[in-house]
Amino acid sequence: MNDSNNKKRTGSSKPSTDKKKTASTSKPAMAKRSQNRKPIVKKDSPNTPKPLKSEDIRLNKYISNSGACSRRDADIYIQSGNVKVNGIPITEMGYKVKPGDVVNFDGATLMPEKKEYFVLNKPKNFTTSSEEVEHRNVHELIKGATKSNILPIGRMDKNTTGLLLFTNDTDMIRKFSLPNQKSPKIYQVTLDKNLKFEDLEKISKGVTLDGHRLFVDEISYIENEPKNEIGIKLRTPNVKVVRAIFENYKYTVIKVDRVAFGGLTKKNLPRGNWRVLTEQEIINLKNI
């Protein structure tokens, strides 16, 4: 009786063990190996832990991360012999800095800082220019965001409101300052009088300003608003162009509000407030 029960228990336990082995490995043959032999794990096995990524970083990126200049400008400094690593001048392009290395850039020791990105809904009467001392600067509105030296992307005069990006990423600042960059921007413009439909049609086909042809992605009246409220989509980084377009057709611009920038909007961001960009928003901006 006991022997019969033991056999039953033994017989019923083996399939259970085999099932566990089969479920725990992607290679069925492993279950047939002798229990006295250790399974041989191939080097390319997906279960083999991958080596950690090297913490080495390209010298030009290290310099850019410190906020000193862009990667492209860093390459120029490196080639000219103005960068030292551990006291040794480095002119090799692609040189990698290791953890603990001391990098001296143009006479100053660099401390790389984390890249940070913010967006501000700029109110009126604040300017991005440090030269206009008679007006308040936008840095007053975002000074509590970080201790890093962040700069606005592009310029905005005191009368222009809306989305304004800040970062210490010099590569991104340079990218969005280029005249041929492709980031779309949407503005809501208030005019002193209704925009004639024929003028709207002319603007939609592009405008020539100071001998340069400017293409307009979209232009339309704002739905459920008077005809002096206009929405216009452009790719130029120069906000002054928005005013120039309508002044070219003898309209006076009362207000310019940037409501979208590179896919970012003012949704849930009250005037005068700022917020940190999400990881996905940063990726989207870098991919433009």
Short mmCIF file of C-alpha atoms in Angstrom, two decimals:
data_model
loop_
_atom_site.label_atom_id
_atom_site.label_comp_id
_atom_site.label_asym_id
_atom_site.label_seq_id
_atom_site.Cartn_x
_atom_site.Cartn_y
_atom_site.Cartn_z
CA MET A 1 0.00 0.00 0.00
CA ASN A 2 2.74 2.37 0.95
CA ASP A 3 4.87 1.26 -1.99
CA SER A 4 1.98 1.85 -4.37
CA ASN A 5 1.38 5.32 -2.97
CA ASN A 6 5.05 6.15 -3.16
CA LYS A 7 5.16 5.05 -6.80
CA LYS A 8 2.14 7.18 -7.57
CA ARG A 9 3.70 10.16 -5.87
CA THR A 10 6.96 9.60 -7.68
CA GLY A 11 5.27 9.15 -11.02
CA SER A 12 3.19 12.27 -10.59
CA SER A 13 6.09 14.44 -9.48
CA LYS A 14 8.38 13.91 -12.49
CA PRO A 15 6.12 15.50 -15.12
CA SER A 16 5.69 18.47 -12.81
CA THR A 17 9.48 18.90 -12.59
CA ASP A 18 9.87 18.59 -16.37
CA LYS A 19 7.21 21.25 -16.92
CA LYS A 20 9.02 23.65 -14.65
CA LYS A 21 12.25 23.09 -16.49
CA THR A 22 10.59 23.58 -19.86
CA ALA A 23 8.92 26.79 -18.75
CA SER A 24 12.08 28.24 -17.22
CA THR A 25 14.22 28.00 -20.37
CA SER A 26 13.82 28.89 -24.02
CA LYS A 27 15.92 25.84 -25.04
CA PRO A 28 13.94 22.54 -24.61
CA ALA A 29 17.14 20.49 -25.06
CA MET A 30 18.40 21.81 -21.74
CA ALA A 31 15.85 19.65 -19.87
CA LYS A 32 17.34 16.48 -21.34
CA ARG A 33 20.84 17.13 -20.03
CA SER A 34 22.17 15.07 -17.15
CA GLN A 35 21.55 16.67 -13.79
CA ASN A 36 25.19 16.02 -12.93
CA ARG A 37 26.42 18.24 -15.73
CA LYS A 38 26.32 22.02 -15.59
CA PRO A 39 24.56 23.58 -18.57
CA ILE A 40 26.90 25.34 -20.97
CA VAL A 41 25.75 28.90 -21.62
CA LYS A 42 26.80 30.23 -24.98
CA LYS A 43 28.43 33.64 -25.15
CA ASP A 44 25.69 34.97 -27.34
CA SER A 45 22.92 33.62 -25.11
CA PRO A 46 20.15 36.18 -24.52
CA ASN A 47 20.32 35.29 -20.82
CA THR A 48 23.96 36.34 -20.55
CA PRO A 49 24.24 39.71 -18.77
CA LYS A 50 25.40 42.38 -21.19
CA PRO A 51 28.42 44.47 -20.20
CA LEU A 52 27.59 47.92 -18.87
CA LYS A 53 27.93 50.77 -21.32
CA SER A 54 31.18 52.66 -21.09
CA GLU A 55 31.00 55.93 -19.20
CA ASP A 56 33.54 57.43 -21.59
CA ILE A 57 32.24 60.48 -23.46
CA ARG A 58 33.53 62.26 -26.54
CA LEU A 59 35.54 65.35 -25.68
CA ASN A 60 33.43 67.69 -27.81
CA LYS A 61 30.24 66.42 -26.15
CA TYR A 62 31.83 66.80 -22.70
CA ILE A 63 32.60 70.43 -23.51
CA SER A 64 29.08 70.99 -24.87
CA ASN A 65 27.54 69.41 -21.78
CA SER A 66 29.43 71.88 -19.62
CA GLY A 67 27.64 74.74 -21.39
CA ALA A 68 30.86 76.29 -22.72
CA CYS A 69 29.89 76.09 -26.40
CA SER A 70 28.31 73.84 -29.02
CA ARG A 71 29.93 70.59 -30.18
CA ARG A 72 30.85 72.16 -33.50
CA ASP A 73 32.60 75.08 -31.81
CA ALA A 74 34.26 72.63 -29.39
CA ASP A 75 35.82 70.84 -32.37
CA ILE A 76 37.44 74.12 -33.42
CA TYR A 77 38.88 74.66 -29.93
CA ILE A 78 40.19 71.08 -29.87
CA GLN A 79 41.86 71.39 -33.26
CA SER A 80 43.53 74.64 -32.23
CA GLY A 81 45.04 73.00 -29.13
CA ASN A 82 43.04 75.00 -26.58
CA VAL A 83 41.71 71.95 -24.75
CA LYS A 84 43.68 69.90 -22.23
CA VAL A 85 42.82 66.62 -20.54
CA ASN A 86 44.76 65.93 -17.33
CA GLY A 87 47.15 68.72 -18.31
CA ILE A 88 47.91 67.32 -21.78
CA PRO A 89 46.77 69.25 -24.92
CA ILE A 90 44.37 67.15 -27.00
CA THR A 91 43.94 67.76 -30.72
CA GLU A 92 42.58 64.32 -31.64
CA MET A 93 39.03 64.45 -32.97
CA GLY A 94 36.87 61.80 -31.35
CA TYR A 95 39.02 61.63 -28.20
CA LYS A 96 37.03 60.20 -25.28
CA VAL A 97 37.08 61.53 -21.75
CA LYS A 98 37.07 58.94 -18.96
CA PRO A 99 35.43 59.31 -15.53
CA GLY A 100 37.75 61.29 -13.27
CA ASP A 101 39.54 63.09 -16.12
CA VAL A 102 40.10 66.82 -15.64
CA VAL A 103 39.25 68.84 -18.73
CA ASN A 104 40.62 72.34 -19.18
CA PHE A 105 38.90 74.44 -21.83
CA ASP A 106 40.54 77.67 -22.94
CA GLY A 107 42.13 78.12 -19.51
CA ALA A 108 39.15 77.11 -17.36
CA THR A 109 38.36 73.74 -15.77
CA LEU A 110 35.02 72.40 -16.95
CA MET A 111 32.32 70.78 -14.85
CA PRO A 112 29.70 69.09 -17.06
CA GLU A 113 26.15 69.78 -16.01
CA LYS A 114 22.93 67.97 -16.65
CA LYS A 115 20.95 69.21 -19.63
CA GLU A 116 17.72 70.92 -18.55
CA TYR A 117 14.76 72.12 -20.58
CA PHE A 118 11.92 74.45 -19.60
CA VAL A 119 9.06 76.24 -21.31
CA LEU A 120 7.65 79.57 -20.13
CA ASN A 121 4.36 81.23 -21.06
CA LYS A 122 5.84 84.70 -21.35
CA PRO A 123 3.68 87.67 -20.31
CA LYS A 124 3.89 91.17 -21.75
CA ASN A 125 6.52 93.74 -20.69
CA PHE A 126 9.37 91.23 -20.32
CA THR A 127 12.20 90.99 -22.83
CA THR A 128 14.86 88.42 -23.69
CA SER A 129 17.43 91.12 -24.44
CA SER A 130 20.01 91.91 -21.76
CA GLU A 131 20.69 95.24 -23.46
CA GLU A 132 17.22 96.66 -22.79
CA VAL A 133 17.86 97.65 -19.17
CA GLU A 134 14.70 99.75 -19.04
CA HIS A 135 12.55 96.60 -19.34
CA ARG A 136 12.34 93.56 -17.08
CA ASN A 137 14.11 90.43 -18.27
CA VAL A 138 12.46 87.03 -18.73
CA HIS A 139 15.05 85.47 -16.41
CA GLU A 140 13.16 87.02 -13.50
CA LEU A 141 10.25 84.71 -14.28
CA ILE A 142 12.28 81.48 -14.36
CA LYS A 143 15.15 82.17 -11.96
CA GLY A 144 13.82 79.66 -9.41
CA ALA A 145 13.72 76.78 -11.91
CA THR A 146 17.38 75.73 -11.69
CA LYS A 147 20.85 76.80 -10.64
CA SER A 148 22.18 76.03 -14.12
CA ASN A 149 22.89 78.82 -16.58
CA ILE A 150 19.88 78.44 -18.87
CA LEU A 151 19.24 80.70 -21.87
CA PRO A 152 16.10 81.43 -23.92
CA ILE A 153 15.88 79.91 -27.39
CA GLY A 154 15.37 82.84 -29.72
CA ARG A 155 14.34 86.39 -28.92
CA MET A 156 11.11 87.99 -27.82
CA ASP A 157 10.45 91.69 -27.42
CA LYS A 158 8.42 93.08 -24.52
CA ASN A 159 5.19 93.20 -26.54
CA THR A 160 5.28 89.57 -27.72
CA THR A 161 3.79 86.92 -25.45
CA GLY A 162 3.55 83.14 -25.41
CA LEU A 163 5.79 80.11 -25.48
CA LEU A 164 9.50 80.62 -24.85
CA LEU A 165 11.95 77.74 -24.36
CA PHE A 166 14.91 77.81 -21.97
CA THR A 167 17.83 75.37 -21.79
CA ASN A 168 21.54 74.97 -21.09
CA ASP A 169 21.81 72.70 -24.14
CA THR A 170 23.94 74.86 -26.44
CA ASP A 171 23.44 72.48 -29.37
CA MET A 172 19.66 72.90 -29.18
CA ILE A 173 19.94 76.69 -28.82
CA ARG A 174 22.10 76.82 -31.93
CA LYS A 175 19.81 74.45 -33.83
CA PHE A 176 16.68 76.57 -33.30
CA SER A 177 18.55 79.78 -34.08
CA LEU A 178 19.50 78.72 -37.60
CA PRO A 179 17.52 80.50 -40.35
CA ASN A 180 16.81 77.21 -42.18
CA GLN A 181 15.59 75.26 -39.16
CA LYS A 182 12.23 73.54 -39.56
CA SER A 183 10.41 73.88 -36.25
CA PRO A 184 6.82 75.08 -36.79
CA LYS A 185 5.53 77.99 -34.72
CA ILE A 186 1.93 79.17 -34.51
CA TYR A 187 1.04 82.76 -33.59
CA GLN A 188 -2.24 84.41 -32.79
CA VAL A 189 -2.08 87.96 -34.10
CA THR A 190 -4.43 90.82 -33.21
CA LEU A 191 -4.65 93.61 -35.81
CA ASP A 192 -5.99 97.15 -35.58
CA LYS A 193 -8.66 96.32 -38.19
CA ASN A 194 -10.18 93.34 -39.95
CA LEU A 195 -7.86 91.50 -42.35
CA LYS A 196 -9.26 91.61 -45.87
CA PHE A 197 -9.77 88.19 -47.43
CA GLU A 198 -7.74 89.16 -50.50
CA ASP A 199 -4.82 90.13 -48.24
CA LEU A 200 -5.11 86.83 -46.38
CA GLU A 201 -4.94 85.04 -49.74
CA LYS A 202 -1.84 87.01 -50.76
CA ILE A 203 -0.05 86.30 -47.47
CA SER A 204 -0.85 82.58 -47.74
CA LYS A 205 1.19 82.46 -50.98
CA GLY A 206 4.26 83.94 -49.29
CA VAL A 207 5.65 87.40 -48.62
CA THR A 208 8.81 89.18 -49.82
CA LEU A 209 10.48 91.17 -47.03
CA ASP A 210 13.70 93.12 -47.63
CA GLY A 211 14.34 91.14 -50.79
CA HIS A 212 13.89 87.74 -49.09
CA ARG A 213 11.00 85.42 -49.88
CA LEU A 214 9.22 84.15 -46.77
CA PHE A 215 6.96 81.12 -47.01
CA VAL A 216 3.83 80.91 -44.86
CA ASP A 217 2.74 77.39 -43.87
CA GLU A 218 -0.80 78.37 -42.91
CA ILE A 219 -2.88 81.46 -42.23
CA SER A 220 -6.56 81.75 -41.28
CA TYR A 221 -9.10 83.71 -39.29
CA ILE A 222 -9.54 82.54 -35.70
CA GLU A 223 -12.80 80.62 -35.42
CA ASN A 224 -15.61 82.45 -33.60
CA GLU A 225 -13.45 85.60 -33.30
CA PRO A 226 -13.53 88.95 -35.14
CA LYS A 227 -11.72 89.10 -38.50
CA ASN A 228 -8.84 91.02 -36.92
CA GLU A 229 -7.84 87.88 -34.97
CA ILE A 230 -5.53 85.85 -37.19
CA GLY A 231 -3.68 82.54 -36.81
CA ILE A 232 -0.45 82.15 -38.74
CA LYS A 233 2.03 79.26 -38.90
CA LEU A 234 5.67 79.96 -39.75
CA ARG A 235 9.06 78.27 -39.41
CA THR A 236 11.27 81.33 -39.10
CA PRO A 237 12.96 81.82 -35.69
CA ASN A 238 12.55 85.61 -35.95
CA VAL A 239 9.42 86.81 -34.15
CA LYS A 240 9.75 90.30 -35.67
CA VAL A 241 8.88 88.80 -39.05
CA VAL A 242 5.31 88.19 -37.82
CA ARG A 243 4.74 91.89 -37.34
CA ALA A 244 6.52 92.75 -40.58
CA ILE A 245 4.22 90.51 -42.62
CA PHE A 246 1.07 92.41 -41.67
CA GLU A 247 2.73 95.83 -41.63
CA ASN A 248 3.72 95.09 -45.24
CA TYR A 249 -0.03 95.18 -46.02
CA LYS A 250 -0.65 98.38 -44.02
CA TYR A 251 -2.02 96.77 -40.85
CA THR A 252 -0.91 97.73 -37.35
CA VAL A 253 -0.19 94.76 -35.12
CA ILE A 254 -1.71 95.16 -31.66
CA LYS A 255 -0.64 91.84 -30.16
CA VAL A 256 1.42 88.75 -31.05
CA ASP A 257 1.03 85.59 -28.96
CA ARG A 258 3.02 82.42 -29.72
CA VAL A 259 0.62 79.57 -28.96
CA ALA A 260 2.71 76.66 -30.27
CA PHE A 261 6.41 75.91 -30.73
CA GLY A 262 7.83 72.69 -32.18
CA GLY A 263 4.80 70.68 -31.08
CA LEU A 264 4.58 72.31 -27.63
CA THR A 265 1.44 74.21 -26.66
CA LYS A 266 0.30 76.50 -23.84
CA LYS A 267 -2.23 73.97 -22.58
CA ASN A 268 -2.48 74.08 -18.75
CA LEU A 269 0.33 76.65 -18.57
CA PRO A 270 -0.96 80.00 -17.23
CA ARG A 271 0.65 83.25 -18.32
CA GLY A 272 3.87 83.94 -16.40
CA ASN A 273 4.32 80.28 -15.38
CA TRP A 274 6.91 77.73 -16.50
CA ARG A 275 7.25 73.96 -16.45
CA VAL A 276 9.86 71.28 -17.12
CA LEU A 277 9.68 69.54 -20.49
CA THR A 278 8.91 65.82 -20.50
CA GLU A 279 11.41 63.31 -21.86
CA GLN A 280 9.21 62.73 -24.90
CA GLU A 281 8.94 66.46 -25.61
CA ILE A 282 12.74 66.76 -25.50
CA ILE A 283 13.10 63.83 -27.90
CA ASN A 284 10.56 65.40 -30.26
CA LEU A 285 12.43 68.72 -30.29
CA LYS A 286 15.74 66.97 -31.00
CA ASN A 287 14.17 65.08 -33.89
CA ILE A 288 12.80 68.15 -35.66
#
